[in-house]
Short mmCIF file of C-alpha atoms and ligand atoms in Angstrom, two decimals:
data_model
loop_
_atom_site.label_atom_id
_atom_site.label_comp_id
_atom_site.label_asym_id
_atom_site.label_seq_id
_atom_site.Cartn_x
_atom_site.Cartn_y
_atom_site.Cartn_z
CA UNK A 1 -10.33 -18.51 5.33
CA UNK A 2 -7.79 -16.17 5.55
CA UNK A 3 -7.73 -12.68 4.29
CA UNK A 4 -6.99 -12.17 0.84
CA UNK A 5 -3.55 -10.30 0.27
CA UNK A 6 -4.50 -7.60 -2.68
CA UNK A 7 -1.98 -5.14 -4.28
CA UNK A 8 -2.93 -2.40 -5.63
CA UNK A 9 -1.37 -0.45 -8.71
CA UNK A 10 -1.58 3.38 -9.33
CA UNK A 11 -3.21 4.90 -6.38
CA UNK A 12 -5.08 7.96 -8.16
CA UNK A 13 -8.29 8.64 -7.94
CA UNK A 14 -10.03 5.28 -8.28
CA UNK A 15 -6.80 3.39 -7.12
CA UNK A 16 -6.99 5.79 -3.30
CA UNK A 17 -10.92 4.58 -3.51
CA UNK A 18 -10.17 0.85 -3.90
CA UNK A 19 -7.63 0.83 -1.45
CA UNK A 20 -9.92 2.83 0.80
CA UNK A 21 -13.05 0.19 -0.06
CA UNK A 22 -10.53 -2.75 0.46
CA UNK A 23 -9.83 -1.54 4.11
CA UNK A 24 -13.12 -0.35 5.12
CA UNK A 25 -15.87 -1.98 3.49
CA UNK A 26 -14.95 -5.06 1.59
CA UNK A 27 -14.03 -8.81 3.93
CA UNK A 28 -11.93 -11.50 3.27
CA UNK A 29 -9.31 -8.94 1.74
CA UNK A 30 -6.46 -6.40 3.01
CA UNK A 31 -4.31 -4.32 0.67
CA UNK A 32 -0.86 -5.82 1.56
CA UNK A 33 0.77 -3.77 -1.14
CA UNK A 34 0.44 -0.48 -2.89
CA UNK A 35 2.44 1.05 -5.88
CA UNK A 36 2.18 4.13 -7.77
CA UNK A 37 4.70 5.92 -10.48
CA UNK A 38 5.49 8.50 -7.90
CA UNK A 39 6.56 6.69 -4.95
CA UNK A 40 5.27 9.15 -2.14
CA UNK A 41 2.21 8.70 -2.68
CA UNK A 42 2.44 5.05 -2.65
CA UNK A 43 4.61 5.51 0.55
CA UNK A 44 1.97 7.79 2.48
CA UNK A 45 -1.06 5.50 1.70
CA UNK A 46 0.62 2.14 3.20
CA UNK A 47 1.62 4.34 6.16
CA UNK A 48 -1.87 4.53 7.08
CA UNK A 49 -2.44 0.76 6.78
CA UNK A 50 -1.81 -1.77 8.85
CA UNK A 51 0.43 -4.62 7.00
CA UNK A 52 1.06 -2.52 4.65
CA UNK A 53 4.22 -1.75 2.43
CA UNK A 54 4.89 0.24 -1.00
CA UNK A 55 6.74 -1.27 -3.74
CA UNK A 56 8.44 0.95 -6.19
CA UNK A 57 8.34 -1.49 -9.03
CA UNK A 58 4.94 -2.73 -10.39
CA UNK A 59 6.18 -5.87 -11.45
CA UNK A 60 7.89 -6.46 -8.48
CA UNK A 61 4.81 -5.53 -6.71
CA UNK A 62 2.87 -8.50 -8.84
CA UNK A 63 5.74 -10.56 -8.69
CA UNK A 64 5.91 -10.28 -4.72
CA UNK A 65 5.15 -13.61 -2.90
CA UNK A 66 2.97 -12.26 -0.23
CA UNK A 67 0.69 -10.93 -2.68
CA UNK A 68 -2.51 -13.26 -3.59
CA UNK A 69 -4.34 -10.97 -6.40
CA UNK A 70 -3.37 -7.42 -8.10
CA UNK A 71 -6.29 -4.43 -8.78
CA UNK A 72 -4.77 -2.26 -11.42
CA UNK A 73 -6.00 1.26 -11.54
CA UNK A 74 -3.07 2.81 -13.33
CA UNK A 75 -3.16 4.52 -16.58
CA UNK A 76 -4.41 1.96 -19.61
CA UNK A 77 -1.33 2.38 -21.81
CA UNK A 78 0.28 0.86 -18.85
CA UNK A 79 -2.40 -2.24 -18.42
CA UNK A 80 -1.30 -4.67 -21.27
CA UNK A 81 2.12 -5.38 -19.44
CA UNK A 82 0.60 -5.35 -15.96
CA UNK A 83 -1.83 -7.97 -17.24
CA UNK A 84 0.30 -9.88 -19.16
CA UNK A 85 3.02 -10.02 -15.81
CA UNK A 86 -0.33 -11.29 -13.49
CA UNK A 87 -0.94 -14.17 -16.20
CA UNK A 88 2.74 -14.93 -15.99
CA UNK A 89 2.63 -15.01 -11.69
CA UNK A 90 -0.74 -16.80 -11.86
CA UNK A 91 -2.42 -14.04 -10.17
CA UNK A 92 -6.04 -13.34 -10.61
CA UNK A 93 -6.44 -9.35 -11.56
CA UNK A 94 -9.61 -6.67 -11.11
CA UNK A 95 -8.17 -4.55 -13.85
CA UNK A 96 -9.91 -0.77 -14.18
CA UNK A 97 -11.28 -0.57 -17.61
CA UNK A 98 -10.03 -0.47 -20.17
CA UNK A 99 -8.68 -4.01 -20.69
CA UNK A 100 -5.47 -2.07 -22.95
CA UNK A 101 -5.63 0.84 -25.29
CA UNK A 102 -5.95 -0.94 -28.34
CA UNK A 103 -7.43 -3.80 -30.13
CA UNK A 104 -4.32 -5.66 -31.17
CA UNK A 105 -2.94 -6.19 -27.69
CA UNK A 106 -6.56 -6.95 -25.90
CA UNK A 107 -6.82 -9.65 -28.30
CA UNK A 108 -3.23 -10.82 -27.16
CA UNK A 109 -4.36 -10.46 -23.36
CA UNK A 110 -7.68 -12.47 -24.04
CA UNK A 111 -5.20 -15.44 -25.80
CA UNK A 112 -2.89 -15.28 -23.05
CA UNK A 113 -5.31 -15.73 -20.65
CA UNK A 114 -7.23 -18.28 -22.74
CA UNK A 115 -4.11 -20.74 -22.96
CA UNK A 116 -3.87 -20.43 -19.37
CA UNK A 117 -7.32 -22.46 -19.02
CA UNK A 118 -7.93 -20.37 -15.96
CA UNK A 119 -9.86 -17.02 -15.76
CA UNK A 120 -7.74 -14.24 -13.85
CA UNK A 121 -8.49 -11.31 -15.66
CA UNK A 122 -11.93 -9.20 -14.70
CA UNK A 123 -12.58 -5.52 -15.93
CA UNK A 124 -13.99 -3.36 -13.88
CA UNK A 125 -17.19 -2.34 -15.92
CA UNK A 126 -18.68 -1.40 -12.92
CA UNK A 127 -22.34 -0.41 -13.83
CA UNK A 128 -23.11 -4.52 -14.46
CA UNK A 129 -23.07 -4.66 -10.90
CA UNK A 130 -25.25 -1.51 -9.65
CA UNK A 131 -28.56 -2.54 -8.42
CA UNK A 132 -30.59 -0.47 -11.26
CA UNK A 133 -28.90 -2.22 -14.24
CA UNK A 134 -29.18 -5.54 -12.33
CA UNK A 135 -32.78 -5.09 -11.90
CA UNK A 136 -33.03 -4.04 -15.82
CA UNK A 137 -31.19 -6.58 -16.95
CA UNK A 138 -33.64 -9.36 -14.76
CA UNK A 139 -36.84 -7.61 -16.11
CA UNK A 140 -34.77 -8.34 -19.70
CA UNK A 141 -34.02 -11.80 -18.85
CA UNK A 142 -37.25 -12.38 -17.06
CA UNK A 143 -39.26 -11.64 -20.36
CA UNK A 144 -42.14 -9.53 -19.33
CA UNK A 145 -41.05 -6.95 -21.65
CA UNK A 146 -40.93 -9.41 -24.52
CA UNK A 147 -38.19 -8.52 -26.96
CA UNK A 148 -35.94 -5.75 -26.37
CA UNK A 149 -35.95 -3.18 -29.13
CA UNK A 150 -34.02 -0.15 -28.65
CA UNK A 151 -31.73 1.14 -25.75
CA UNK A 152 -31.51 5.31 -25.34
CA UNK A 153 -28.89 6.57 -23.20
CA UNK A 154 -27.46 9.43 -21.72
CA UNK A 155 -24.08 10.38 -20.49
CA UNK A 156 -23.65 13.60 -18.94
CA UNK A 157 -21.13 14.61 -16.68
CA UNK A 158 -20.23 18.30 -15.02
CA UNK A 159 -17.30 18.61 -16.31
CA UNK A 160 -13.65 16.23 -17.50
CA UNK A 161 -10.01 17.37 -17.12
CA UNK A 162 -8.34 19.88 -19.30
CA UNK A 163 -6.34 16.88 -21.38
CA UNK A 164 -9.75 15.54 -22.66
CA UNK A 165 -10.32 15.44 -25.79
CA UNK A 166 -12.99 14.48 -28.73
CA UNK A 167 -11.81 10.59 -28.50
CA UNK A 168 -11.51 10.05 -25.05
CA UNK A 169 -15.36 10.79 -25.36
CA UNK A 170 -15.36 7.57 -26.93
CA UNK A 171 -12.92 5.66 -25.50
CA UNK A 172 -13.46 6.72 -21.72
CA UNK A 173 -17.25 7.79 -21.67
CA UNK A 174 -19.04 5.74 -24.38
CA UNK A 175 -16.79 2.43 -23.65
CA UNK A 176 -19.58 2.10 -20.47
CA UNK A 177 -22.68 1.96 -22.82
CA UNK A 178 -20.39 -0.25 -24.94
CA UNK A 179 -20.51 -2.74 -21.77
CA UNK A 180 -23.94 -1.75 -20.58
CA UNK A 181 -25.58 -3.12 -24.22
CA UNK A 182 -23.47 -5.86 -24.47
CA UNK A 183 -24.57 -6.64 -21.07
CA UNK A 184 -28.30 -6.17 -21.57
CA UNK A 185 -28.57 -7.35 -25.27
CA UNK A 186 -26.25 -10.57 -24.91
CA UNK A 187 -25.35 -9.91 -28.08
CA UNK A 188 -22.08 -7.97 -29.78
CA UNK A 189 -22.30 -4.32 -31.08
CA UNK A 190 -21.40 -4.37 -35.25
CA UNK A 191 -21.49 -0.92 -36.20
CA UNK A 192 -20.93 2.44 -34.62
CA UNK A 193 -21.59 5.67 -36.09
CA UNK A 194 -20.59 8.96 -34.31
CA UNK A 195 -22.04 12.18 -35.01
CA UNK A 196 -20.95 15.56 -34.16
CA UNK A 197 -23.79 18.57 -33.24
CA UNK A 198 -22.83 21.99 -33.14
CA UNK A 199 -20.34 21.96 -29.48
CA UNK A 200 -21.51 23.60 -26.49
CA UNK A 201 -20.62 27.08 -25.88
CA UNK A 202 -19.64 25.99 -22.93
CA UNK A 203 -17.18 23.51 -24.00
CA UNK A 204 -13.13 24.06 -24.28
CA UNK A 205 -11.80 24.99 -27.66
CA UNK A 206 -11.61 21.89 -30.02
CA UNK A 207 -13.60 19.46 -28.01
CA UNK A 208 -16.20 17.83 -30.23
CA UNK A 209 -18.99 18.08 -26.93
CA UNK A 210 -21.94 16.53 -27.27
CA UNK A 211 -21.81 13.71 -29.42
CA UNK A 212 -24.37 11.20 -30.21
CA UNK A 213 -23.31 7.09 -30.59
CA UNK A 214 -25.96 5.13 -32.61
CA UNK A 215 -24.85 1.87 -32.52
CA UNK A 216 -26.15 -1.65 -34.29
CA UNK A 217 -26.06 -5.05 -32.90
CA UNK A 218 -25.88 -8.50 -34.42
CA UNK A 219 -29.44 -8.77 -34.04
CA UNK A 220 -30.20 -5.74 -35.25
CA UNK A 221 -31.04 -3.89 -32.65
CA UNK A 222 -30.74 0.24 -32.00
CA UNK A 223 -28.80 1.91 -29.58
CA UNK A 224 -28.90 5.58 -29.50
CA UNK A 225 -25.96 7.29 -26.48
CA UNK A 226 -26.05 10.94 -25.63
CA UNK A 227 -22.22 11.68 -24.29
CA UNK A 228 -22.27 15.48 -22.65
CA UNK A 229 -19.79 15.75 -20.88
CA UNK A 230 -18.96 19.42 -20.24
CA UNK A 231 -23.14 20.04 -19.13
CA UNK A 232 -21.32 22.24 -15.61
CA UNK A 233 -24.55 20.19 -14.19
CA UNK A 234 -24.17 17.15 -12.90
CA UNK A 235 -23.58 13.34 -13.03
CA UNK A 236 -26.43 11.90 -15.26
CA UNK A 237 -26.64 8.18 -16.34
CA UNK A 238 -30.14 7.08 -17.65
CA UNK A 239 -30.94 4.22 -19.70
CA UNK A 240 -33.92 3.10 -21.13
CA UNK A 241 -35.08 -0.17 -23.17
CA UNK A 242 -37.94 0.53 -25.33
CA UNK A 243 -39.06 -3.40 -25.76
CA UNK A 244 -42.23 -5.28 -28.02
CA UNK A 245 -44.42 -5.20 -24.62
CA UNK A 246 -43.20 -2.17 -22.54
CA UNK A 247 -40.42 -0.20 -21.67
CA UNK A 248 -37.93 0.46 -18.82
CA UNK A 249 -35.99 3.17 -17.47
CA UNK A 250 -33.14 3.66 -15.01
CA UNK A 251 -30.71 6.78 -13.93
CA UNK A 252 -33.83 9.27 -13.79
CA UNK A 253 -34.83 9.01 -10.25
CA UNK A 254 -31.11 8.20 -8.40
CA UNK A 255 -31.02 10.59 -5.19
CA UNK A 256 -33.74 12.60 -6.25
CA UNK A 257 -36.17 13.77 -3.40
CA UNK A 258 -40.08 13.91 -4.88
CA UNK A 259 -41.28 17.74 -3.80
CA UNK A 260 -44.81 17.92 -5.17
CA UNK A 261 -46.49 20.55 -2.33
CA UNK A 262 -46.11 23.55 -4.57
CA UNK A 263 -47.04 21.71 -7.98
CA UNK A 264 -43.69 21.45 -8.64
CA UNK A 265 -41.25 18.17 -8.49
CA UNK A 266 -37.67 17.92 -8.10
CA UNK A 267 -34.44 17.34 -6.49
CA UNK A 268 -30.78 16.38 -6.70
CA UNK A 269 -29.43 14.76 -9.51
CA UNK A 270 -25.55 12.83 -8.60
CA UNK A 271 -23.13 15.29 -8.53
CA UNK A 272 -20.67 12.82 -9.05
CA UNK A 273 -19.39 8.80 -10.33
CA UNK A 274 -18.82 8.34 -6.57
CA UNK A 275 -22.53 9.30 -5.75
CA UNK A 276 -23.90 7.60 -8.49
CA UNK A 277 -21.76 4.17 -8.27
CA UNK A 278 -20.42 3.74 -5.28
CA UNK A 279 -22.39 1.00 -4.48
CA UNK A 280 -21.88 -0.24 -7.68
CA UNK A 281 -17.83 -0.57 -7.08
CA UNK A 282 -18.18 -1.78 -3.84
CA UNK A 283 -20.54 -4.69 -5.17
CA UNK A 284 -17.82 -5.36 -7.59
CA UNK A 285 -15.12 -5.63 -5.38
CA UNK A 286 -16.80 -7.69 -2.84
CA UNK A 287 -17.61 -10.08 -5.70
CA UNK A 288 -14.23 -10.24 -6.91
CA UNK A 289 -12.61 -10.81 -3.72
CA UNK A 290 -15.72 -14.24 -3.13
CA UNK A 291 -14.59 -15.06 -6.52
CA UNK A 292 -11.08 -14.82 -6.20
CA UNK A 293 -11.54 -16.92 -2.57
CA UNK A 294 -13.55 -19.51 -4.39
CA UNK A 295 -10.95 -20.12 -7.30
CA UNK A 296 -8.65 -22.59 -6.65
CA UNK A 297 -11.64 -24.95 -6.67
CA UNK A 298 -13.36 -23.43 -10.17
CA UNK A 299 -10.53 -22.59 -12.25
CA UNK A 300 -12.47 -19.18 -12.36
CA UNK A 301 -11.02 -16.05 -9.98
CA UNK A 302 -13.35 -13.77 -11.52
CA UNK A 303 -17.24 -12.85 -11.20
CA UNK A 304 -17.68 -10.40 -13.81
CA UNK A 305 -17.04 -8.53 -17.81
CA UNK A 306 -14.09 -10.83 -18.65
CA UNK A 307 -10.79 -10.33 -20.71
CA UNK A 308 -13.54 -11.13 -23.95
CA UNK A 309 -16.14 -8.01 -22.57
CA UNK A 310 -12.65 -5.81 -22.35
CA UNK A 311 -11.37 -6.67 -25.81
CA UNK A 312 -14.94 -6.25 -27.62
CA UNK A 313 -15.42 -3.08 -25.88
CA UNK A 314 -11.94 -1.89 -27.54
CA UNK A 315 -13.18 -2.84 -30.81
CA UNK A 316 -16.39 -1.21 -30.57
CA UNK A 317 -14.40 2.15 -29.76
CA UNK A 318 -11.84 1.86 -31.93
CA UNK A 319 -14.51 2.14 -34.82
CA UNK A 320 -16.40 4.90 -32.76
CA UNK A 321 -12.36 6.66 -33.02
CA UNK A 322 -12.40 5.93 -37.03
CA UNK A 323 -16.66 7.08 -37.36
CA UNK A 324 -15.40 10.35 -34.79
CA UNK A 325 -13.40 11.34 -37.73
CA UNK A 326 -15.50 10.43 -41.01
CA UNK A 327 -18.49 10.97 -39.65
CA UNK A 328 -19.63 7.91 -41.04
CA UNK A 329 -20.78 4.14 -39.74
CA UNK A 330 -18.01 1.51 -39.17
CA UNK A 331 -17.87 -1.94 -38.75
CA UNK A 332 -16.49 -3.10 -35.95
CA UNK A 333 -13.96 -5.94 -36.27
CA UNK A 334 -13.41 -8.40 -34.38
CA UNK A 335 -12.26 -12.03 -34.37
CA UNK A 336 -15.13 -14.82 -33.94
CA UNK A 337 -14.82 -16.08 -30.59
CA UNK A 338 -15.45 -19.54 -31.30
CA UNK A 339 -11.87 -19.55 -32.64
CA UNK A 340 -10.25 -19.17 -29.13
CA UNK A 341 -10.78 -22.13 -27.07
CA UNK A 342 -11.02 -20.93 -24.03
CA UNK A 343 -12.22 -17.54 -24.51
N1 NAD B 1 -14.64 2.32 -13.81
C1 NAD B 1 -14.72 3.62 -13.90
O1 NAD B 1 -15.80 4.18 -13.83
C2 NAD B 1 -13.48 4.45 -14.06
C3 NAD B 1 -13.53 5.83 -13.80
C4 NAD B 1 -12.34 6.56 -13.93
C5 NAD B 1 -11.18 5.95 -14.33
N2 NAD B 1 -11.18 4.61 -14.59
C6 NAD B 1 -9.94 3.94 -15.02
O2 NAD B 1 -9.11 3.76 -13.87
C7 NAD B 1 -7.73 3.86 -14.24
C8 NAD B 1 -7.07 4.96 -13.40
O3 NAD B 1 -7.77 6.17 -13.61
P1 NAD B 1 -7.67 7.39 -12.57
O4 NAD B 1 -8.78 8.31 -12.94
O5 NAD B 1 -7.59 6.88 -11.17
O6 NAD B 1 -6.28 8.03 -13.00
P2 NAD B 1 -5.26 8.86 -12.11
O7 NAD B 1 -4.38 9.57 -13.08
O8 NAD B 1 -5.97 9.63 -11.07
O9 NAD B 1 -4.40 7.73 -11.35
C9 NAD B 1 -3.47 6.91 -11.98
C10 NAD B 1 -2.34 6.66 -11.00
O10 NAD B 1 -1.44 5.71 -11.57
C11 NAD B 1 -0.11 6.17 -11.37
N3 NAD B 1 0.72 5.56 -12.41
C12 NAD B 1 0.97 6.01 -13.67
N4 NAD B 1 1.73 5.11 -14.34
C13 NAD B 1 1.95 4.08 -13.49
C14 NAD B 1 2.68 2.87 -13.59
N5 NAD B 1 3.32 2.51 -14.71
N6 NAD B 1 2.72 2.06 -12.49
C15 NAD B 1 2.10 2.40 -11.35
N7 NAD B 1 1.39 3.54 -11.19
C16 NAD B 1 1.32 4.37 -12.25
C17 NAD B 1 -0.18 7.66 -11.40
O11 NAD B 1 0.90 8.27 -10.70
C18 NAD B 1 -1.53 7.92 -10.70
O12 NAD B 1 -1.38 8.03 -9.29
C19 NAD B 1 -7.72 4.14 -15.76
O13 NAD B 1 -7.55 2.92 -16.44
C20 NAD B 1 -9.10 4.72 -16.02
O14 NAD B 1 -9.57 4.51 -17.33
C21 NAD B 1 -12.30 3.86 -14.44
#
């Protein structure tokens, strides 16, 4: 079979690692094209890659014949007409979370797609495919735990960029646990409430740092989320599922070295997303690119959170937005999916 031609939009930070991952660790796929908003640095990664080119135009660059399947890591307020142009080519899409910036036009994407009758469109919610959460999610499945109860999480990372602010908590940090308990629960979230602790000292001016998501799910079920994300520590992700017969935890142990000689035990935590999920991204791109191989026969190019996961996760945080400013629980809204064949 021959190699999968991918191109890749907005070569950033997670767009430089998927191109990197596509040429050095990932088979059946080459990154034939590669696009960014400022050309150089479009032009200076397919320099260093053989078959390469950069296209200056990212429609062009979906449109382009010699181009089997896109991976979008530009900004989301760009995604919705990205995604919309790779439904219109026919081209099957790894699109960097989030699905688009609102509700209103993720519900569009997931119709689009839906009238297609062929899934194209995965979202890269990485952490389904990281070996801790897989295991998790088989103990769940498996039912030695018996019914799951409660999920605790925490979010902590060292530090965001200056332009963060007290939504983007929600939007860009919390939208993972959105996934993660959709994921583990089978089930969708139906009320979020945010609430607001005195900010870290250590946190800039205005920045509503930590905050604490307790979400609800159809079922009933608890989910309590930790988001810290100025801690000047390190990358923390832990997750535990308090269930009738047990519970589990992941995240706690991750790179940590066991010292107990002196009476004392400790380690590293992840200093970083990269150290922490790195195997979980390349997992999901070697899926994707199997999936996208095997598609023409299934009708489905994708292995993965769907246009559906990316469009309930934007509800969930648009309500987490609305509770961020009342204080209060919302409901999330969201259309029964029953309603789109196809969906
Ligand atoms: N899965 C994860 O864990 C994870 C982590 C971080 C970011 N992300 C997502 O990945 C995407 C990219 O984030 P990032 O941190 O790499 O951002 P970034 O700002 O580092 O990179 C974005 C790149 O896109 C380019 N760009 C901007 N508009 C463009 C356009 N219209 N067409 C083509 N290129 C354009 C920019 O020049 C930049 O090089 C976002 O959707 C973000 O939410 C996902």
């Amino acid at each position: 079979m021959s190699d999968l031609r991918v191109a890749v939009l907005g070569v950033g930070v997670m767009g430089a690692d998927h191109v990197a991952r596509l040429t050095t660790k990932i088979s059946g796929a080459r990154v034939a094209v590669v696009n960014d908003f400022v050309t150089e640095k479009a032009e200076q990664i397919a320099a260093g890659i053989d078959g390469c080119r950069a296209i200056t135009d990212p429609l062009d660059a979906i449109a382009d014949p010699d181009v089997d399947a896109v991976v979008l890591a530009t900004p989301g307020p760009t995604h919705e007409k990205q995604l919309l142009a790779c439904l219109e080519h026919g081209k099957p899409v790894l699109c960097e979370k989030p699905l688009t910036t609102d509700v209103a036009t993720s519900l569009e994407v997931v119709k689009r797609e839906a009238e297609l009758g062929r899934r194209l469109i995965q979202v890269g919610f990485m952490r389904r495919f990281d070996h801790e959460y897989a295991r998790l999610k088989a103990l769940l499945d498996s039912g030695e735990l018996g019914r799951a109860l409660v999920l605790h999480c925490a979010h902590r990372n060292p530090a965001v960029p200056p332009y963060f602010d007290s939504a983007m908590i929600v939007r860009d940090s919390l939208v993972h646990e959105v996934d993660v308990t959709r994921f583990l629960f089978d089930e969708e979230i139906t009320s979020i409430q945010i609430v607001k602790p005195a900010a870290s000292p250590g946190a800039p001016e205005g920045l509503a740092d930590p905050q604490i998501a307790i979400m609800r799910t159809a079922s009933g079920r608890h989910v309590d989320v930790e988001l810290f994300v100025t801690t000047g520590v390190a990358y923390e992700v832990r997750t535990e599922v308090v269930a009738e017969k047990g519970s589990a935890m992941i995240g706690l142990d991750v790179g940590l070295v066991r010292t107990r000689g002196d009476g004392t035990r400790g380690g590293q935590i992840t200093p970083g997303f990269r150290e922490r999920f790195g195997q979980a991204y390349d997992t999901e791109f070697q899926r994707w690119v199997d999936a996208v191989h095997r598609g023409s026969a299934t009708g489905d190019f994708t292995d993965g959170p769907s246009a559906w996961d990316g469009y309930a996760a934007a509800a969930v945080c648009e309500a987490g937005v609305e509770s961020l400013d009342s204080g209060l629980p919302v409901e999330v809204a969201m259309v029964d999916r029953a309603t789109i064949a196809g969906a």
